[in-house]
PDB file of C-alpha atoms in Angstrom:
ATOM      1  CA  ARG A   1     -17.465 -12.099  -4.070  1.00 94.00           C
ATOM      2  CA  GLY A   2     -17.704 -15.845  -3.828  1.00 94.00           C
ATOM      3  CA  LYS A   3     -14.176 -16.507  -5.115  1.00 95.00           C
ATOM      4  CA  THR A   4     -11.194 -17.478  -3.010  1.00 97.00           C
ATOM      5  CA  TYR A   5      -8.074 -15.317  -3.288  1.00 97.00           C
ATOM      6  CA  THR A   6      -4.598 -16.343  -2.144  1.00 97.00           C
ATOM      7  CA  PHE A   7      -2.120 -13.848  -0.718  1.00 97.00           C
ATOM      8  CA  LYS A   8       1.565 -14.744  -0.350  1.00 96.00           C
ATOM      9  CA  VAL A   9       3.163 -12.585   2.332  1.00 97.00           C
ATOM     10  CA  SER A  10       6.799 -12.135   3.365  1.00 97.00           C
ATOM     11  CA  GLY A  11       6.478  -9.222   5.770  1.00 96.00           C
ATOM     12  CA  GLY A  12       8.602 -10.349   8.702  1.00 96.00           C
ATOM     13  CA  ASP A  13       8.152 -12.759  11.596  1.00 96.00           C
ATOM     14  CA  VAL A  14      10.373 -11.384  14.391  1.00 96.00           C
ATOM     15  CA  PRO A  15       8.339  -9.084  16.690  1.00 95.00           C
ATOM     16  CA  ALA A  16      11.500  -7.741  18.339  1.00 95.00           C
ATOM     17  CA  GLU A  17      12.560  -6.251  14.984  1.00 94.00           C
ATOM     18  CA  ASN A  18       9.714  -3.747  14.930  1.00 92.00           C
ATOM     19  CA  ALA A  19      10.738  -1.911  11.756  1.00 91.00           C
ATOM     20  CA  ARG A  20      10.853  -5.225   9.861  1.00 94.00           C
ATOM     21  CA  TYR A  21       7.786  -6.852  11.374  1.00 96.00           C
ATOM     22  CA  HIS A  22       4.635  -6.362   9.298  1.00 97.00           C
ATOM     23  CA  PRO A  23       1.967  -9.051   9.805  1.00 98.00           C
ATOM     24  CA  PHE A  24      -0.720  -8.782   7.139  1.00 98.00           C
ATOM     25  CA  TYR A  25      -4.469  -8.544   7.653  1.00 98.00           C
ATOM     26  CA  ILE A  26      -7.643  -7.476   5.853  1.00 98.00           C
ATOM     27  CA  THR A  27      -9.839  -4.997   7.648  1.00 98.00           C
ATOM     28  CA  SER A  28     -12.484  -2.287   7.532  1.00 97.00           C
ATOM     29  CA  SER A  29      -9.902   0.236   8.783  1.00 97.00           C
ATOM     30  CA  ILE A  30      -8.388   2.727   6.375  1.00 95.00           C
ATOM     31  CA  ALA A  31      -5.392   3.122   8.724  1.00 95.00           C
ATOM     32  CA  GLY A  32      -4.736  -0.375  10.129  1.00 96.00           C
ATOM     33  CA  GLY A  33      -2.256  -0.855  12.971  1.00 97.00           C
ATOM     34  CA  TYR A  34      -4.531  -3.141  14.996  1.00 98.00           C
ATOM     35  CA  GLU A  35      -1.865  -3.707  17.646  1.00 97.00           C
ATOM     36  CA  GLN A  36      -1.688   0.018  18.403  1.00 96.00           C
ATOM     37  CA  LEU A  37      -5.404   0.328  19.142  1.00 97.00           C
ATOM     38  CA  SER A  38      -7.104   0.200  22.519  1.00 97.00           C
ATOM     39  CA  PRO A  39      -9.243  -2.870  23.313  1.00 98.00           C
ATOM     40  CA  ALA A  40     -12.389  -0.814  22.667  1.00 97.00           C
ATOM     41  CA  GLN A  41     -11.084   0.454  19.319  1.00 97.00           C
ATOM     42  CA  ARG A  42     -10.202  -3.084  18.242  1.00 98.00           C
ATOM     43  CA  ALA A  43     -13.746  -4.206  18.993  1.00 97.00           C
ATOM     44  CA  GLU A  44     -15.091  -1.499  16.683  1.00 97.00           C
ATOM     45  CA  GLU A  45     -12.876  -2.556  13.773  1.00 98.00           C
ATOM     46  CA  GLN A  46     -14.142  -5.309  11.496  1.00 97.00           C
ATOM     47  CA  VAL A  47     -11.410  -7.834  10.698  1.00 98.00           C
ATOM     48  CA  PHE A  48     -11.975 -10.099   7.705  1.00 98.00           C
ATOM     49  CA  ALA A  49      -8.766 -12.147   7.706  1.00 98.00           C
ATOM     50  CA  GLY A  50      -5.323 -12.376   9.259  1.00 98.00           C
ATOM     51  CA  ILE A  51      -6.196 -11.995  12.957  1.00 98.00           C
ATOM     52  CA  ASN A  52      -7.580 -14.514  15.428  1.00 98.00           C
ATOM     53  CA  ILE A  53      -9.148 -12.945  18.513  1.00 98.00           C
ATOM     54  CA  THR A  54      -8.334 -15.073  21.546  1.00 98.00           C
ATOM     55  CA  LYS A  55      -9.742 -12.948  24.369  1.00 98.00           C
ATOM     56  CA  GLN A  56     -12.563 -10.420  24.271  1.00 97.00           C
ATOM     57  CA  ASP A  57     -14.692  -9.013  27.066  1.00 97.00           C
ATOM     58  CA  ALA A  58     -17.063  -6.118  27.658  1.00 97.00           C
ATOM     59  CA  SER A  59     -14.235  -3.599  27.385  1.00 97.00           C
ATOM     60  CA  GLY A  60     -13.013  -4.877  24.025  1.00 98.00           C
ATOM     61  CA  VAL A  61     -10.455  -7.153  22.386  1.00 98.00           C
ATOM     62  CA  GLN A  62      -7.781  -7.939  24.956  1.00 98.00           C
ATOM     63  CA  GLU A  63      -5.706 -10.568  23.165  1.00 98.00           C
ATOM     64  CA  PHE A  64      -5.259 -11.683  19.561  1.00 98.00           C
ATOM     65  CA  VAL A  65      -2.891 -13.557  17.282  1.00 98.00           C
ATOM     66  CA  ALA A  66      -1.590 -12.224  13.971  1.00 98.00           C
ATOM     67  CA  THR A  67      -1.661 -15.283  11.729  1.00 98.00           C
ATOM     68  CA  VAL A  68       0.005 -14.038   8.522  1.00 98.00           C
ATOM     69  CA  GLN A  69       3.711 -13.622   9.185  1.00 97.00           C
ATOM     70  CA  ALA A  70       6.837 -15.055   7.581  1.00 97.00           C
ATOM     71  CA  PRO A  71      10.521 -14.160   7.030  1.00 96.00           C
ATOM     72  CA  ILE A  72      10.768 -10.724   5.467  1.00 96.00           C
ATOM     73  CA  CYS A  73      11.558 -10.087   1.824  1.00 96.00           C
ATOM     74  CA  LEU A  74      13.424  -6.815   2.206  1.00 92.00           C
ATOM     75  CA  TYR A  75      14.034  -4.718  -0.899  1.00 91.00           C
ATOM     76  CA  GLY A  76      17.509  -3.178  -0.765  1.00 91.00           C
ATOM     77  CA  GLN A  77      18.976   0.043  -2.102  1.00 92.00           C
ATOM     78  CA  THR A  78      21.616  -0.105  -4.816  1.00 94.00           C
ATOM     79  CA  ASN A  79      24.386   2.294  -5.788  1.00 92.00           C
ATOM     80  CA  THR A  80      21.956   4.135  -8.086  1.00 91.00           C
ATOM     81  CA  SER A  81      19.153   4.578  -5.542  1.00 90.00           C
ATOM     82  CA  SER A  82      20.579   7.846  -4.215  1.00 89.00           C
ATOM     83  CA  GLU A  83      20.523   9.303  -7.735  1.00 89.00           C
ATOM     84  CA  ALA A  84      16.806   8.670  -8.272  1.00 88.00           C
ATOM     85  CA  THR A  85      14.857  11.817  -9.159  1.00 86.00           C
ATOM     86  CA  SER A  86      11.382  10.392  -8.537  1.00 86.00           C
ATOM     87  CA  TYR A  87       9.647   7.644  -6.602  1.00 84.00           C
ATOM     88  CA  ALA A  88       9.226   5.608  -9.799  1.00 85.00           C
ATOM     89  CA  CYS A  89      12.950   5.743 -10.520  1.00 89.00           C
ATOM     90  CA  TYR A  90      13.789   4.952  -6.894  1.00 90.00           C
ATOM     91  CA  ALA A  91      11.551   1.882  -7.019  1.00 89.00           C
ATOM     92  CA  GLU A  92      13.182   0.808 -10.284  1.00 90.00           C
ATOM     93  CA  SER A  93      16.626   1.074  -8.695  1.00 93.00           C
ATOM     94  CA  LEU A  94      15.925  -1.278  -5.771  1.00 94.00           C
ATOM     95  CA  ASP A  95      17.358  -4.759  -5.417  1.00 95.00           C
ATOM     96  CA  LEU A  96      14.351  -7.111  -5.524  1.00 93.00           C
ATOM     97  CA  SER A  97      16.348 -10.330  -5.472  1.00 94.00           C
ATOM     98  CA  CYS A  98      14.779 -11.444  -2.194  1.00 93.00           C
ATOM     99  CA  GLY A  99      11.717 -12.297  -4.281  1.00 91.00           C
ATOM    100  CA  GLU A 100      13.797 -14.987  -5.973  1.00 92.00           C
ATOM    101  CA  ASP A 101      15.412 -16.312  -2.783  1.00 93.00           C
ATOM    102  CA  ALA A 102      14.046 -19.831  -2.321  1.00 93.00           C
ATOM    103  CA  ASN A 103      14.602 -19.661   1.446  1.00 90.00           C
ATOM    104  CA  ILE A 104      12.208 -16.694   1.629  1.00 94.00           C
ATOM    105  CA  VAL A 105       9.766 -17.656  -1.116  1.00 94.00           C
ATOM    106  CA  ASP A 106       9.279 -21.189   0.217  1.00 95.00           C
ATOM    107  CA  GLN A 107       8.507 -19.862   3.693  1.00 96.00           C
ATOM    108  CA  ALA A 108       6.064 -17.149   2.605  1.00 97.00           C
ATOM    109  CA  ALA A 109       2.868 -17.039   4.649  1.00 97.00           C
ATOM    110  CA  THR A 110      -0.316 -17.940   2.792  1.00 97.00           C
ATOM    111  CA  LEU A 111      -3.649 -16.274   3.425  1.00 98.00           C
ATOM    112  CA  GLU A 112      -6.748 -17.536   1.627  1.00 97.00           C
ATOM    113  CA  TRP A 113      -9.755 -15.245   1.770  1.00 98.00           C
ATOM    114  CA  THR A 114     -13.212 -15.546   0.226  1.00 97.00           C
ATOM    115  CA  PRO A 115     -15.289 -12.345   0.249  1.00 97.00           C
ATOM    116  CA  ASP A 116     -18.977 -13.100   0.660  1.00 96.00           C
ATOM    117  CA  ASP A 117     -22.331 -11.318   0.580  1.00 95.00           C
ATOM    118  CA  ASN A 118     -21.517  -9.583   3.875  1.00 95.00           C
ATOM    119  CA  THR A 119     -18.210  -8.165   2.669  1.00 97.00           C
ATOM    120  CA  PRO A 120     -18.319  -4.392   2.051  1.00 96.00           C
ATOM    121  CA  ASP A 121     -17.514  -2.966  -1.368  1.00 92.00           C
ATOM    122  CA  VAL A 122     -14.238  -1.535  -0.030  1.00 94.00           C
ATOM    123  CA  VAL A 123     -11.901  -3.192   2.470  1.00 97.00           C
ATOM    124  CA  TYR A 124      -8.217  -2.598   3.226  1.00 97.00           C
ATOM    125  CA  TYR A 125      -5.067  -4.693   3.443  1.00 97.00           C
ATOM    126  CA  GLN A 126      -2.973  -3.407   6.342  1.00 97.00           C
ATOM    127  CA  CYS A 127      -0.079  -4.053   8.700  1.00 97.00           C
ATOM    128  CA  VAL A 128      -1.032  -5.289  12.173  1.00 98.00           C
ATOM    129  CA  THR A 129       1.798  -3.442  13.929  1.00 96.00           C
ATOM    130  CA  HIS A 130       2.038  -0.150  11.995  1.00 96.00           C
ATOM    131  CA  ARG A 131      -0.522   2.313  10.713  1.00 95.00           C
ATOM    132  CA  ASN A 132      -1.013   3.578   7.154  1.00 93.00           C
ATOM    133  CA  LEU A 133       1.096   0.969   5.357  1.00 93.00           C
ATOM    134  CA  GLY A 134      -1.625  -0.607   3.224  1.00 94.00           C
ATOM    135  CA  TRP A 135      -4.415   0.454   0.915  1.00 92.00           C
ATOM    136  CA  ARG A 136      -7.749  -0.645  -0.433  1.00 92.00           C
ATOM    137  CA  ILE A 137      -9.285  -3.686  -2.052  1.00 93.00           C
ATOM    138  CA  ARG A 138     -12.472  -3.195  -4.050  1.00 90.00           C
ATOM    139  CA  VAL A 139     -14.981  -6.027  -3.806  1.00 92.00           C
ATOM    140  CA  PHE A 140     -17.788  -6.579  -6.288  1.00 89.00           C
ATOM    141  CA  ASP A 141     -20.195  -9.210  -7.546  1.00 90.00           C
ATOM    142  CA  GLU A 142     -19.095 -10.998 -10.700  1.00 82.00           C
ATOM    143  CA  GLY A 143     -20.589  -9.284 -13.713  1.00 79.00           C
ATOM    144  CA  ALA A 144     -21.702  -6.239 -11.724  1.00 80.00           C
ATOM    145  CA  VAL A 145     -18.755  -4.096 -12.837  1.00 76.00           C
ATOM    146  CA  ASP A 146     -17.285  -4.069 -16.326  1.00 74.00           C
ATOM    147  CA  VAL A 147     -13.532  -4.028 -16.904  1.00 72.00           C
ATOM    148  CA  GLU A 148     -13.325  -0.359 -17.875  1.00 77.00           C
ATOM    149  CA  GLU A 149     -15.258   0.746 -14.809  1.00 71.00           C
ATOM    150  CA  LEU A 150     -13.133  -1.490 -12.576  1.00 71.00           C
ATOM    151  CA  GLU A 151      -9.938   0.033 -13.951  1.00 72.00           C
ATOM    152  CA  ASN A 152     -11.279   3.515 -13.293  1.00 72.00           C
ATOM    153  CA  LEU A 153     -12.299   2.574  -9.752  1.00 66.00           C
ATOM    154  CA  SER A 154      -8.926   1.034  -9.044  1.00 64.00           C
ATOM    155  CA  SER A 155      -6.681   3.760 -10.396  1.00 60.00           C
ATOM    156  CA  GLU A 156      -8.788   6.730 -11.415  1.00 53.00           C
ATOM    157  CA  GLY A 157      -8.115   5.677 -15.022  1.00 47.00           C
ATOM    158  CA  GLU A 158      -4.334   6.099 -14.766  1.00 46.00           C
ATOM    159  CA  LEU A 159      -3.107   2.545 -15.155  1.00 44.00           C
ATOM    160  CA  GLU A 160      -0.155   3.432 -17.365  1.00 50.00           C
ATOM    161  CA  PRO A 161       2.394   5.813 -15.790  1.00 49.00           C
ATOM    162  CA  ALA A 162       3.905   8.497 -17.963  1.00 50.00           C
ATOM    163  CA  HIS A 163       7.114   7.344 -19.618  1.00 54.00           C
ATOM    164  CA  GLU A 164      10.090   8.350 -17.563  1.00 63.00           C
ATOM    165  CA  THR A 165      13.799   7.923 -18.192  1.00 70.00           C
ATOM    166  CA  CYS A 166      15.555   6.808 -15.022  1.00 76.00           C
ATOM    167  CA  ASP A 167      19.059   6.875 -16.476  1.00 70.00           C
ATOM    168  CA  PRO A 168      20.784   9.877 -14.813  1.00 60.00           C
ATOM    169  CA  ASP A 169      22.963  10.270 -17.913  1.00 61.00           C
ATOM    170  CA  ALA A 170      19.961  10.543 -20.259  1.00 57.00           C
ATOM    171  CA  SER A 171      18.374  13.757 -19.040  1.00 50.00           C
ATOM    172  CA  GLY A 172      17.877  15.263 -22.495  1.00 49.00           C
ATOM    173  CA  ASP A 173      19.244  18.601 -21.269  1.00 51.00           C
ATOM    174  CA  ASP A 174      21.301  20.495 -23.851  1.00 50.00           C
ATOM    175  CA  ASP A 175      21.465  23.923 -22.234  1.00 51.00           C
ATOM    176  CA  ASP A 176      23.277  22.995 -18.975  1.00 53.00           C
ATOM    177  CA  ASP A 177      20.600  24.544 -16.775  1.00 52.00           C
ATOM    178  CA  GLY A 178      19.654  21.275 -15.024  1.00 51.00           C
ATOM    179  CA  ASP A 179      16.152  20.937 -16.468  1.00 52.00           C
ATOM    180  CA  ASP A 180      14.985  18.696 -19.282  1.00 50.00           C
ATOM    181  CA  ASP A 181      14.196  21.368 -21.848  1.00 51.00           C
ATOM    182  CA  ASP A 182      16.408  23.231 -24.267  1.00 49.00           C
ATOM    183  CA  ASP A 183      15.680  26.772 -23.151  1.00 50.00           C
ATOM    184  CA  ASP A 184      16.744  28.904 -20.226  1.00 48.00           C
ATOM    185  CA  ASP A 185      13.398  28.890 -18.382  1.00 47.00           C
ATOM    186  CA  ASP A 186      13.618  27.230 -14.983  1.00 42.00           C
ATOM    187  CA  ASP A 187      10.047  25.988 -15.107  1.00 48.00           C
ATOM    188  CA  GLY A 188      10.564  22.346 -14.095  1.00 47.00           C
ATOM    189  CA  VAL A 189       8.549  21.579 -10.958  1.00 50.00           C
ATOM    190  CA  CYS A 190       8.192  18.095  -9.460  1.00 61.00           C
ATOM    191  CA  PHE A 191       4.773  18.743  -7.925  1.00 62.00           C
ATOM    192  CA  PRO A 192       3.039  21.760  -9.485  1.00 67.00           C
ATOM    193  CA  GLY A 193       0.227  23.405  -7.550  1.00 66.00           C
ATOM    194  CA  GLU A 194      -2.412  22.234 -10.003  1.00 71.00           C
ATOM    195  CA  ALA A 195      -1.421  18.551  -9.598  1.00 75.00           C
ATOM    196  CA  THR A 196      -4.003  16.541  -7.661  1.00 79.00           C
ATOM    197  CA  VAL A 197      -3.602  13.988  -4.890  1.00 80.00           C
ATOM    198  CA  GLU A 198      -6.051  11.676  -3.158  1.00 81.00           C
ATOM    199  CA  LEU A 199      -6.495  11.970   0.604  1.00 80.00           C
ATOM    200  CA  ARG A 200      -7.026   8.939   2.817  1.00 77.00           C
ATOM    201  CA  SER A 201     -10.700   9.915   2.949  1.00 77.00           C
ATOM    202  CA  GLY A 202     -10.941   9.512  -0.830  1.00 76.00           C
ATOM    203  CA  GLU A 203     -11.264  13.261  -1.448  1.00 79.00           C
ATOM    204  CA  ARG A 204      -9.075  14.695  -4.207  1.00 80.00           C
ATOM    205  CA  ARG A 205      -7.322  18.046  -3.792  1.00 79.00           C
ATOM    206  CA  THR A 206      -4.781  20.128  -5.632  1.00 80.00           C
ATOM    207  CA  MET A 207      -1.267  20.342  -4.214  1.00 77.00           C
ATOM    208  CA  SER A 208      -1.717  24.045  -3.595  1.00 76.00           C
ATOM    209  CA  SER A 209      -4.722  23.425  -1.302  1.00 78.00           C
ATOM    210  CA  LEU A 210      -3.072  20.842   0.966  1.00 76.00           C
ATOM    211  CA  GLN A 211      -2.842  21.688   4.653  1.00 75.00           C
ATOM    212  CA  ILE A 212      -0.422  20.514   7.336  1.00 73.00           C
ATOM    213  CA  GLY A 213      -1.783  17.284   8.741  1.00 72.00           C
ATOM    214  CA  ASP A 214      -3.466  16.090   5.542  1.00 77.00           C
ATOM    215  CA  VAL A 215      -2.712  12.408   4.844  1.00 81.00           C
ATOM    216  CA  VAL A 216      -2.454  11.478   1.176  1.00 81.00           C
TER     217      VAL A 216
END
């Protein structure tokens, strides 16, 4: 709190291209998608930055302007993307060159935001036009949280991902059974039942206990 943070955003600026139009805002909503809400629902949501309300009456927020929009920096698939065996490898395979394109970088939207004493401990960065595309920002008073505790809050203590080889030709498999061990047991599972995930509510569950409709 009390410091000003600068966000550079290249999420799209052509409303007609819905799938490539992602104005950025900071909100109390864990789901976002301000545009999709009813006027009454918008009035209940606390917006901290990225939206200017231009018309509000007793029934809610009728009109608003999304202020953080700019030409999109669109990550592209490459010829190795289809061979990715995990999300981490897929992300590593993408073409990120738009982040070095001066025409896009120079036109990025800038949002400056200063959390204050009234800012909750947890807020969310979200897309104005689509739901569930952002995640959380933890806010704290300087000196109130030490570095180790902050890391645990931010990532449940898992800042460093397990080492993974994304080269499809370096599987380490010597027994031709398609898994990465050297025996004949087909025990490789991407998401074992005992693995845990975090729901949107913050609750953690094992994979085996997930139900249809749960949002992770």
